[in-house]
Amino acid sequence: MPETVTATADFAAAPISLWRRGMNSFATFAAAVSVILVLLPLGAVFGYLVYKGIGSINWAFLTQTPKPVGEAGGGMANAIAGSAFILLIASVIGVPIGIGAGIYLAEYGRNQLGNIIRFTADVLNGVPSIVIGIVAYGIVVLSQGHFSALAGGVALAIMMIPTITRTTEEMLLLVPNAVREAAYGLGVSRWRTTLSITLRTATSGVITGVMLAFARVAGETAPLLFTAFGNQYWNWKINQPTAALSLQIFTYAISPFDEWHRQAWAGALILIVLIVVAVSAVRLVAGRGMLKGAN
Amino acid sequence: MTGPQPIAKPEVAASSDVQSQPLLGAGNSHVADAIFHLAMLACGLCVLALVGVILYELVKGSRLSWHAFGLKFFFQSEWDPVNEQFGALPFVYGTLVSSFLALLLAVPLAIGVAVFITEMCPRWLKGPLAFTTELLAAIPSVIYGLWAIFVLVPLLRQYGEPFSARYFGWTGLFEGPPYGIGMLAAGIILAIMVVPIVSSITREVMTAVPQQQREAVLALGATRWEMIRTGVLRNARAGILGGVILGLGRALGETMAVTMVIGNRPEIAKSLFAPGYTMASVIANEFSEATGDTYLSALIEIGLALFIVTIIVNILAQFLVWTVTRGTPARSHA
Amino acid sequence: MGVGIKVDKLNAWFGKTQALYDITMDAPANHATAIIGPSGCGKSTFVRCLNRMHETVPDARAAGRVQIGELDVYNGTSAVQIRRRIGMVFQKPNPFPTMSIYDNVAAGLKLNGFHDHKRLDEIVERSLKLSALWDEVKDSLRKKSGASLSGGQQQRLCIARALAVEPQVLLMDEPCSALDPISTGKIEELIFQLKEKFTIVIVTHNMQQASRVAEFTGFFLLGKLIELDKTEKIFTTPSDKRTEDYITGRFG
Ligand SMILES: Nc1ncnc2c1ncn2[C@@H]1O[C@H](COP(=O)(O)OP(=O)(O)OP(=O)(O)O)[C@@H](O)[C@H]1O
Ligand SMILES: [Mg+2]
C-alpha cells in the first residue's frame, strides 16, 4: 500500500527526536498498563472464587441436595449431576450434527451452498444465548407442556453446533490432500476415506473443537432459565425439570441468605475448575500440534 | 538411515494362490458414497435450518404483541404487565447504554493488550499472555455476575461512585444515591467480558498484516510505536473495527452478569448510578413468570429484536474482519 | 502375476484445457515402462488416468480406452474396484500420519473390509519384506507411527502399503524425487525385483533411472506420446528428433 509509505515519509528525514522517543516509551507503557488492567479482574475473579469457595466445598456439598431456606447445610449434588445430564443430552444431539456439518463443509463444501452454510454457522455463533433459550422453549417446552432436561439440552446443543462445525472443518482442511489420495489409490471408497483416514488423522483437532464448545456451554445459564428450569431434587428423567450448576449459582447469588451465598461461591469454584481443566486440556493438545507428523 | 543393505528375497510363491482368488471382494461403493454425502449434507442443512427455526419461532411468538402495539412497541417506555401495556424503550435504552459504556472502557484496553502481545512483549511471554486473556472469555457469565455482586458492587458503592460523583458529578452522569448496583456496574462487568473477544480479533488481524508492511516503515527510520501505528494499526483498522463490532454484538446479547447487577428497573435515567434494565435481562427475569399471552409475546418480540440486531452486527463485523484476514485461513471465535 | 496395460486413444481434460491427446500405447506384463518428459507434459495426468485417480480432481475428464489385463477401466467397473487392482505410489511419501507402521500397510485391506487377522499379519510381513523395509521396522511395527520414519523409509512403506492389496499393476509417479541417493538406490533395486510379480509404470525425471529400471520408455511432450520403445533404443537412437533433443538436454 503506497499510502502507508507516504504517510510515514514526514518522519523519515529527521533524526529521532525526543518527542518521538517519548511517544514510543509512552505507548509501550500504556500497552503494558492495559495488560495489567485486564489481568487484574481475572486475578480478582479467580482469587475470590478460591478464597470464598474452597471453605464451602465439603462432602455434604458434593453429595446432598439443597436444604430448605433457613436450614444450614445441604449441597449441590443434584445440580452438578443435572449439569452433566443436560450436557450429555446436548452432546448427543450437537456433536454428531456439528461434526457432520464440518465434514460437509471440508469435503463437499467448496461451492455456493458451502459458503452459505459456513456463513450461517458464524452468524449462529453470535446469536445471544437468551434468544436460543426462547427458541428451545418454543419447540420443546411448549410441545411437551412442561420444562425439561431435554429442552435445556436442545438449547445447549444449538449453541455447540456452530463451534464444532467450524473447528471440525478447519481441522479436516489441515489434513493434506496427499493423505486422501493415498487412500483413494488403495481403492478405498470416499466415505470410508473421509471417516477412517481424514477424520481419524484430524481426531485430536476435532476433539479440541468439541471441548471448546463444551467449555463454552458448560457455564451457560440464560438458555436454561426457562428450559431446564431448575429443580430442588434429583432428576434423571429426560422430560422433567432438572437442576443445573449454573442455575443454582444464579438463584443462590441473588438470594438474601448468607448460607446460600457461600454455596454459590462453592458451586462457582467447581464450575470454573471444570471449565479451566477443559480449556487447558485443549490448549495442551493444540500446543503439541494438531496433526503431528502430517506433512 | 541405516545405509544400504541387502533386500530380502521376495517370496514369490506366497501369493500364488492370490490371483485366482482376489483378497478383496468387488464391493460397490457408489450407493454408500451417495448415502454418506447425503447424510453430511443433511447435517450442513441443519445449520441453515436452525437459523430458520429460530427466526420462525421468534416471529410466530411475537405476532400477538406486534399486532397489539406495532412499531410503537420500541418507542414507548411504559412496561406495565398488570394493565397489559408494553413498551420496550427502557430496555432498548439500557441495552444500548450499557453496551456502549462497555465498549468505551474495553476497546482501548483490548487494543493495548493486542498491541502488547503481538508487537511488544518478549516471545516467551506471548503464549501465556494470550492464553490468560482467552481464559477471561472462558469464565461463565454467571460467575462474573456473582463476582460483581459481591466484589465489584460494594467497591463501587464505597469508593468508585462517591469518588466520581465528587469530581465528575457536574456532567450529570454521576449523580444520585450510590447504590453500587446500576448501569455503571453493568457497563464495567460487560467491559471485562468484552475485552477478550475484541483483543483476540485485533491480534488476529494484526498478525494478518504482512511483515513487509512493518519492515517498510521501520526501514524509513521509524520508532517501534510509529511502526505499529502506521504499519500495523492503520492497515488493520477495518478488521479492528470488525472486532469492536463483534464485541458490541456480544455485549448487546449478554444476559446473566448484567441481570445480576443492573438493578432491573424499566426506567430511563441520565445518571449511570441509576438502575436500568436491558432487553436480555427482562427476558431472563420475566419469561418464566409471564402470565398472559400478550406479556409472553412482548418478551418474545424483544428477543426477536435482539436476534435481528445481533445478526446485523455480526454480519457487519465478519465482513470487516474478512477484508483484512482474507487469504489467511478462517478461524472460529469460540 | 502382472498383466499388460493397453491404452487406446486416451484424451484428458482439466475443465476446458486438454492435458492428454490421443495416447495409444502398450505396457507389457511383468516389465517396467518408464515415462519421461519435461515438466507439465502430462506424465502425472497419464498415470492418474490409468487408475481413474483423475476423478478425484473436480472437473477433470478422460475419454478413450484403457485395459488392464482383461479389465476395461472406463467401462463397467467402479473406480474403487479398479484402484484395488492397481497400486499407486506418489511423488511425495504419504503414509497415514496417525497410523502405526502395521496399520499403514494393512490399511488398504482393513478399510476395504478384510479382517482376517492371521492373514493380515502374514500379508503385512510379506509386503514389508517385498519393499525391503521389514528388517528396519520389524521391532516397532505397532509402536512407531508411519510419519516417524525417514523419507526413504516412508516411501518404501508406501510401496508396501500399495503391495499389500496384491495389485497386478504398480503405478509410480516420480517415487524417488523426494529422496536421497541411497534411498533412491534401494527403491530402484526394489523396482527391479518387483517386476517379477507386477507390471510397473514409473514416471521419472531422471533418465539414468529410466535406463536402470525400465525395459521400455515412453517420451511425452505437451500432452502427446512422442514415441515409446525399448529403453536402450530411446536413449541411443531415438527415431524422433524431439526425443533426441530432450535426452541430449537441448530443451526441457
Ligand atoms: N488439478 C489440475 N487442474 C488443472 N490443470 C491441471 C491440474 N493438474 C495438472 N494440470 C495441467 O495439466 C498439464 C499436465 O500436468 P501434469 O501434472 O500431468 O504434468 P507432469 O508431466 O506430471 O509434470 P511434472 O513433471 O512437473 O510433475 C499441465 O499443463 C498442468 O497445468
Ligand atoms: Mg507430475
PDB file of C-alpha atoms in Angstrom, chain A residues 80-252:
ATOM      1  CA  ILE A  80     -23.798 -30.993  39.405  1.00  0.00           C
ATOM      2  CA  ALA A  81     -25.395 -34.195  38.171  1.00  0.00           C
ATOM      3  CA  GLY A  82     -28.078 -32.192  36.383  1.00  0.00           C
ATOM      4  CA  SER A  83     -25.477 -30.143  34.548  1.00  0.00           C
ATOM      5  CA  ALA A  84     -23.736 -33.320  33.472  1.00  0.00           C
ATOM      6  CA  PHE A  85     -27.049 -34.785  32.355  1.00  0.00           C
ATOM      7  CA  ILE A  86     -28.004 -31.725  30.314  1.00  0.00           C
ATOM      8  CA  LEU A  87     -24.532 -31.522  28.776  1.00  0.00           C
ATOM      9  CA  LEU A  88     -24.753 -35.180  27.859  1.00  0.00           C
ATOM     10  CA  ILE A  89     -28.045 -34.605  26.080  1.00  0.00           C
ATOM     11  CA  ALA A  90     -26.590 -31.559  24.350  1.00  0.00           C
ATOM     12  CA  SER A  91     -23.549 -33.518  23.186  1.00  0.00           C
ATOM     13  CA  VAL A  92     -25.580 -36.437  21.923  1.00  0.00           C
ATOM     14  CA  ILE A  93     -27.531 -34.024  19.746  1.00  0.00           C
ATOM     15  CA  GLY A  94     -24.906 -31.420  18.952  1.00  0.00           C
ATOM     16  CA  VAL A  95     -21.663 -33.319  18.423  1.00  0.00           C
ATOM     17  CA  PRO A  96     -22.764 -35.579  15.555  1.00  0.00           C
ATOM     18  CA  ILE A  97     -24.549 -32.768  13.744  1.00  0.00           C
ATOM     19  CA  GLY A  98     -21.655 -30.384  14.276  1.00  0.00           C
ATOM     20  CA  ILE A  99     -19.049 -32.871  13.087  1.00  0.00           C
ATOM     21  CA  GLY A 100     -21.238 -33.894  10.162  1.00  0.00           C
ATOM     22  CA  ALA A 101     -21.697 -30.306   9.088  1.00  0.00           C
ATOM     23  CA  GLY A 102     -17.944 -29.760   9.456  1.00  0.00           C
ATOM     24  CA  ILE A 103     -17.289 -32.795   7.256  1.00  0.00           C
ATOM     25  CA  TYR A 104     -19.727 -31.471   4.693  1.00  0.00           C
ATOM     26  CA  LEU A 105     -18.002 -28.093   4.614  1.00  0.00           C
ATOM     27  CA  ALA A 106     -14.494 -29.519   4.369  1.00  0.00           C
ATOM     28  CA  GLU A 107     -15.089 -32.404   1.969  1.00  0.00           C
ATOM     29  CA  TYR A 108     -18.052 -31.343  -0.150  1.00  0.00           C
ATOM     30  CA  GLY A 109     -18.472 -27.666   0.607  1.00  0.00           C
ATOM     31  CA  ARG A 110     -16.345 -25.904  -1.984  1.00  0.00           C
ATOM     32  CA  ASN A 111     -19.453 -24.401  -3.528  1.00  0.00           C
ATOM     33  CA  GLN A 112     -22.082 -21.752  -3.029  1.00  0.00           C
ATOM     34  CA  LEU A 113     -24.128 -23.844  -0.627  1.00  0.00           C
ATOM     35  CA  GLY A 114     -20.989 -24.477   1.411  1.00  0.00           C
ATOM     36  CA  ASN A 115     -20.312 -20.759   1.630  1.00  0.00           C
ATOM     37  CA  ILE A 116     -23.844 -20.112   2.790  1.00  0.00           C
ATOM     38  CA  ILE A 117     -23.632 -22.791   5.489  1.00  0.00           C
ATOM     39  CA  ARG A 118     -20.224 -21.546   6.611  1.00  0.00           C
ATOM     40  CA  PHE A 119     -21.554 -18.036   6.905  1.00  0.00           C
ATOM     41  CA  THR A 120     -24.706 -19.162   8.688  1.00  0.00           C
ATOM     42  CA  ALA A 121     -22.658 -21.096  11.229  1.00  0.00           C
ATOM     43  CA  ASP A 122     -20.691 -17.955  12.021  1.00  0.00           C
ATOM     44  CA  VAL A 123     -23.903 -15.979  12.370  1.00  0.00           C
ATOM     45  CA  LEU A 124     -25.397 -18.656  14.618  1.00  0.00           C
ATOM     46  CA  ASN A 125     -22.311 -18.386  16.790  1.00  0.00           C
ATOM     47  CA  GLY A 126     -23.213 -14.787  17.564  1.00  0.00           C
ATOM     48  CA  VAL A 127     -26.881 -15.281  18.448  1.00  0.00           C
ATOM     49  CA  PRO A 128     -27.420 -14.364  22.123  1.00  0.00           C
ATOM     50  CA  SER A 129     -27.918 -17.410  24.311  1.00  0.00           C
ATOM     51  CA  ILE A 130     -31.093 -15.999  25.841  1.00  0.00           C
ATOM     52  CA  VAL A 131     -32.682 -15.954  22.374  1.00  0.00           C
ATOM     53  CA  ILE A 132     -31.767 -19.588  21.911  1.00  0.00           C
ATOM     54  CA  GLY A 133     -33.492 -20.246  25.225  1.00  0.00           C
ATOM     55  CA  ILE A 134     -36.699 -18.740  23.833  1.00  0.00           C
ATOM     56  CA  VAL A 135     -36.480 -20.965  20.786  1.00  0.00           C
ATOM     57  CA  ALA A 136     -35.882 -24.134  22.789  1.00  0.00           C
ATOM     58  CA  TYR A 137     -38.846 -23.126  24.925  1.00  0.00           C
ATOM     59  CA  GLY A 138     -40.945 -22.770  21.793  1.00  0.00           C
ATOM     60  CA  ILE A 139     -40.005 -26.074  20.199  1.00  0.00           C
ATOM     61  CA  VAL A 140     -39.609 -28.338  23.229  1.00  0.00           C
ATOM     62  CA  VAL A 141     -41.274 -26.917  26.324  1.00  0.00           C
ATOM     63  CA  LEU A 142     -44.450 -25.808  24.581  1.00  0.00           C
ATOM     64  CA  SER A 143     -44.906 -29.102  22.776  1.00  0.00           C
ATOM     65  CA  GLN A 144     -44.142 -31.189  25.888  1.00  0.00           C
ATOM     66  CA  GLY A 145     -46.190 -28.981  28.132  1.00  0.00           C
ATOM     67  CA  HIS A 146     -43.502 -28.594  30.808  1.00  0.00           C
ATOM     68  CA  PHE A 147     -39.883 -27.651  31.441  1.00  0.00           C
ATOM     69  CA  SER A 148     -37.388 -30.446  30.919  1.00  0.00           C
ATOM     70  CA  ALA A 149     -33.780 -31.581  30.743  1.00  0.00           C
ATOM     71  CA  LEU A 150     -34.361 -32.235  27.067  1.00  0.00           C
ATOM     72  CA  ALA A 151     -35.280 -28.606  26.441  1.00  0.00           C
ATOM     73  CA  GLY A 152     -32.103 -27.465  28.189  1.00  0.00           C
ATOM     74  CA  GLY A 153     -30.070 -29.980  26.208  1.00  0.00           C
ATOM     75  CA  VAL A 154     -31.573 -28.793  22.923  1.00  0.00           C
ATOM     76  CA  ALA A 155     -30.755 -25.176  23.772  1.00  0.00           C
ATOM     77  CA  LEU A 156     -27.127 -26.024  24.571  1.00  0.00           C
ATOM     78  CA  ALA A 157     -26.850 -28.271  21.518  1.00  0.00           C
ATOM     79  CA  ILE A 158     -27.868 -25.365  19.284  1.00  0.00           C
ATOM     80  CA  MET A 159     -25.070 -23.354  20.860  1.00  0.00           C
ATOM     81  CA  MET A 160     -22.483 -26.118  20.422  1.00  0.00           C
ATOM     82  CA  ILE A 161     -23.160 -26.852  16.775  1.00  0.00           C
ATOM     83  CA  PRO A 162     -21.593 -23.800  15.098  1.00  0.00           C
ATOM     84  CA  THR A 163     -18.370 -24.031  17.127  1.00  0.00           C
ATOM     85  CA  ILE A 164     -17.957 -27.725  16.432  1.00  0.00           C
ATOM     86  CA  THR A 165     -18.817 -27.284  12.767  1.00  0.00           C
ATOM     87  CA  ARG A 166     -16.231 -24.621  12.152  1.00  0.00           C
ATOM     88  CA  THR A 167     -13.386 -26.230  14.088  1.00  0.00           C
ATOM     89  CA  THR A 168     -14.063 -29.615  12.503  1.00  0.00           C
ATOM     90  CA  GLU A 169     -13.947 -28.052   9.064  1.00  0.00           C
ATOM     91  CA  GLU A 170     -10.740 -26.244   9.884  1.00  0.00           C
ATOM     92  CA  MET A 171      -9.070 -29.359  11.245  1.00  0.00           C
ATOM     93  CA  LEU A 172     -10.101 -31.518   8.281  1.00  0.00           C
ATOM     94  CA  LEU A 173      -8.724 -28.916   5.899  1.00  0.00           C
ATOM     95  CA  LEU A 174      -5.374 -29.186   7.681  1.00  0.00           C
ATOM     96  CA  VAL A 175      -5.137 -32.818   6.600  1.00  0.00           C
ATOM     97  CA  PRO A 176      -3.006 -32.801   3.457  1.00  0.00           C
ATOM     98  CA  ASN A 177      -4.686 -33.887   0.276  1.00  0.00           C
ATOM     99  CA  ALA A 178      -1.907 -36.411  -0.270  1.00  0.00           C
ATOM    100  CA  VAL A 179      -3.303 -38.428   2.626  1.00  0.00           C
ATOM    101  CA  ARG A 180      -6.719 -38.648   0.988  1.00  0.00           C
ATOM    102  CA  GLU A 181      -5.116 -39.557  -2.336  1.00  0.00           C
ATOM    103  CA  ALA A 182      -3.160 -42.351  -0.706  1.00  0.00           C
ATOM    104  CA  ALA A 183      -6.431 -43.881   0.443  1.00  0.00           C
ATOM    105  CA  TYR A 184      -8.180 -43.410  -2.891  1.00  0.00           C
ATOM    106  CA  GLY A 185      -5.173 -45.024  -4.547  1.00  0.00           C
ATOM    107  CA  LEU A 186      -5.729 -48.121  -2.424  1.00  0.00           C
ATOM    108  CA  GLY A 187      -9.275 -48.391  -3.685  1.00  0.00           C
ATOM    109  CA  VAL A 188     -10.843 -47.093  -0.504  1.00  0.00           C
ATOM    110  CA  SER A 189     -14.205 -45.505  -1.136  1.00  0.00           C
ATOM    111  CA  ARG A 190     -14.757 -41.849  -0.490  1.00  0.00           C
ATOM    112  CA  TRP A 191     -16.905 -42.191   2.620  1.00  0.00           C
ATOM    113  CA  ARG A 192     -14.504 -44.690   4.140  1.00  0.00           C
ATOM    114  CA  THR A 193     -11.594 -42.388   3.383  1.00  0.00           C
ATOM    115  CA  THR A 194     -13.353 -39.462   4.999  1.00  0.00           C
ATOM    116  CA  LEU A 195     -14.243 -41.335   8.156  1.00  0.00           C
ATOM    117  CA  SER A 196     -11.306 -43.678   8.641  1.00  0.00           C
ATOM    118  CA  ILE A 197      -8.496 -41.613   7.180  1.00  0.00           C
ATOM    119  CA  THR A 198      -9.245 -37.895   7.094  1.00  0.00           C
ATOM    120  CA  LEU A 199     -11.326 -37.645  10.242  1.00  0.00           C
ATOM    121  CA  ARG A 200      -9.042 -40.048  12.055  1.00  0.00           C
ATOM    122  CA  THR A 201      -5.977 -38.027  11.121  1.00  0.00           C
ATOM    123  CA  ALA A 202      -7.675 -34.906  12.449  1.00  0.00           C
ATOM    124  CA  THR A 203      -9.061 -36.546  15.587  1.00  0.00           C
ATOM    125  CA  SER A 204      -7.175 -34.534  18.169  1.00  0.00           C
ATOM    126  CA  GLY A 205      -8.124 -31.295  16.451  1.00  0.00           C
ATOM    127  CA  VAL A 206     -11.762 -32.276  16.262  1.00  0.00           C
ATOM    128  CA  ILE A 207     -11.747 -33.201  19.939  1.00  0.00           C
ATOM    129  CA  THR A 208     -10.314 -29.771  20.621  1.00  0.00           C
ATOM    130  CA  GLY A 209     -13.305 -28.227  18.913  1.00  0.00           C
ATOM    131  CA  VAL A 210     -15.725 -30.345  20.869  1.00  0.00           C
ATOM    132  CA  MET A 211     -14.028 -29.451  24.153  1.00  0.00           C
ATOM    133  CA  LEU A 212     -14.119 -25.773  23.276  1.00  0.00           C
ATOM    134  CA  ALA A 213     -17.811 -25.992  22.546  1.00  0.00           C
ATOM    135  CA  PHE A 214     -18.243 -27.890  25.765  1.00  0.00           C
ATOM    136  CA  ALA A 215     -16.408 -25.289  27.830  1.00  0.00           C
ATOM    137  CA  ARG A 216     -18.433 -22.604  26.170  1.00  0.00           C
ATOM    138  CA  VAL A 217     -21.820 -24.036  27.097  1.00  0.00           C
ATOM    139  CA  ALA A 218     -20.932 -25.690  30.393  1.00  0.00           C
ATOM    140  CA  GLY A 219     -21.485 -22.473  32.308  1.00  0.00           C
ATOM    141  CA  GLU A 220     -24.413 -21.177  30.275  1.00  0.00           C
ATOM    142  CA  THR A 221     -27.301 -20.052  32.400  1.00  0.00           C
ATOM    143  CA  ALA A 222     -29.570 -17.855  30.337  1.00  0.00           C
ATOM    144  CA  PRO A 223     -30.778 -20.552  27.920  1.00  0.00           C
ATOM    145  CA  LEU A 224     -31.565 -22.889  30.833  1.00  0.00           C
ATOM    146  CA  LEU A 225     -33.736 -20.453  32.802  1.00  0.00           C
ATOM    147  CA  PHE A 226     -36.932 -21.433  31.061  1.00  0.00           C
ATOM    148  CA  THR A 227     -35.929 -24.759  29.549  1.00  0.00           C
ATOM    149  CA  ALA A 228     -34.277 -26.969  32.200  1.00  0.00           C
ATOM    150  CA  PHE A 229     -35.722 -24.552  34.757  1.00  0.00           C
ATOM    151  CA  GLY A 230     -34.028 -25.995  37.836  1.00  0.00           C
ATOM    152  CA  ASN A 231     -35.124 -28.495  40.445  1.00  0.00           C
ATOM    153  CA  GLN A 232     -34.553 -28.874  44.183  1.00  0.00           C
ATOM    154  CA  TYR A 233     -34.385 -32.639  43.885  1.00  0.00           C
ATOM    155  CA  TRP A 234     -32.624 -35.334  41.928  1.00  0.00           C
ATOM    156  CA  ASN A 235     -33.912 -35.903  38.458  1.00  0.00           C
ATOM    157  CA  TRP A 236     -32.837 -38.402  35.834  1.00  0.00           C
ATOM    158  CA  LYS A 237     -35.884 -38.158  33.627  1.00  0.00           C
ATOM    159  CA  ILE A 238     -35.319 -36.511  30.302  1.00  0.00           C
ATOM    160  CA  ASN A 239     -38.756 -34.891  30.308  1.00  0.00           C
ATOM    161  CA  GLN A 240     -38.645 -33.407  33.799  1.00  0.00           C
ATOM    162  CA  PRO A 241     -37.291 -30.078  35.068  1.00  0.00           C
ATOM    163  CA  THR A 242     -33.665 -30.505  36.040  1.00  0.00           C
ATOM    164  CA  ALA A 243     -31.241 -28.615  38.250  1.00  0.00           C
ATOM    165  CA  ALA A 244     -28.067 -27.212  36.772  1.00  0.00           C
ATOM    166  CA  LEU A 245     -24.973 -25.902  38.482  1.00  0.00           C
ATOM    167  CA  SER A 246     -25.113 -22.546  36.725  1.00  0.00           C
ATOM    168  CA  LEU A 247     -28.817 -22.074  37.504  1.00  0.00           C
ATOM    169  CA  GLN A 248     -28.211 -22.917  41.125  1.00  0.00           C
ATOM    170  CA  ILE A 249     -25.355 -20.421  41.357  1.00  0.00           C
ATOM    171  CA  PHE A 250     -27.613 -17.740  39.907  1.00  0.00           C
ATOM    172  CA  THR A 251     -30.504 -18.468  42.242  1.00  0.00           C
ATOM    173  CA  TYR A 252     -28.268 -18.540  45.294  1.00  0.00           C
TER     174      TYR A 252
END
